[in-house]
Coordinates of C-alpha atoms in Angstrom, one line a residue:
M1 CA 78.8 89.1 103.1
D2 CA 77.4 87.8 105.6
L3 CA 73.9 87.3 106.8
I4 CA 73.7 90.0 109.4
Q5 CA 75.4 92.3 106.5
E6 CA 72.4 90.6 103.6
H7 CA 69.3 91.4 106.4
N8 CA 70.8 94.6 107.0
M9 CA 71.3 95.8 103.5
R10 CA 67.6 94.9 102.7
L11 CA 66.0 97.0 105.1
E12 CA 68.0 100.2 104.9
P13 CA 65.5 101.6 102.4
M14 CA 62.5 100.9 105.1
R15 CA 64.7 102.9 107.5
R16 CA 65.3 105.8 105.5
I17 CA 61.6 106.2 104.7
T18 CA 60.9 105.3 108.4
G19 CA 63.1 108.3 108.9
I20 CA 61.5 110.8 106.8
A21 CA 58.5 110.0 108.2
M22 CA 59.9 111.1 111.6
K23 CA 61.4 113.5 110.7
V24 CA 58.2 114.7 108.8
H25 CA 56.2 113.6 112.5
T26 CA 58.8 116.1 114.4
E27 CA 58.7 119.3 112.7
Y28 CA 55.6 119.7 111.9
K29 CA 53.3 117.7 115.0
P30 CA 49.7 117.0 115.0
G31 CA 46.9 118.8 113.6
L32 CA 47.6 119.6 109.3
L33 CA 45.2 118.3 107.1
E34 CA 46.5 114.2 105.8
N35 CA 47.2 116.1 101.9
A36 CA 50.1 118.9 104.3
Y37 CA 51.7 115.5 105.6
E38 CA 51.8 113.5 102.3
A39 CA 53.5 116.5 100.5
A40 CA 56.2 117.1 103.3
M41 CA 56.5 113.2 102.1
E42 CA 56.6 113.6 99.1
Y43 CA 59.2 116.2 98.8
L44 CA 62.0 114.9 101.1
L45 CA 61.4 111.5 99.9
K46 CA 62.2 112.7 96.2
Q47 CA 65.2 114.8 98.2
D48 CA 66.7 111.1 98.6
E49 CA 66.0 110.2 95.7
H50 CA 63.2 107.6 95.9
Q51 CA 60.2 106.8 93.3
V52 CA 57.1 108.4 94.6
E53 CA 54.0 108.5 93.5
R54 CA 51.0 109.8 95.7
Q55 CA 47.5 108.8 96.2
K56 CA 47.0 106.4 93.2
L57 CA 43.7 105.0 92.5
L58 CA 43.1 101.2 93.2
P59 CA 40.0 99.4 92.4
I60 CA 38.6 97.0 95.6
F61 CA 36.6 94.5 93.9

């Protein structure tokens, strides 16, 4: 496998996720609560067989 194909394989998951985010943005336009966009992203990402966790608590020190 050449270097370009390897690079493209690594970026493929990010391209798919970005595509889903753009689909949500295009479909629902601005104006909804963040929670609605989050729910739509979660649904579509799970449909695309991604593992999704919503807003995990992250302690900051």
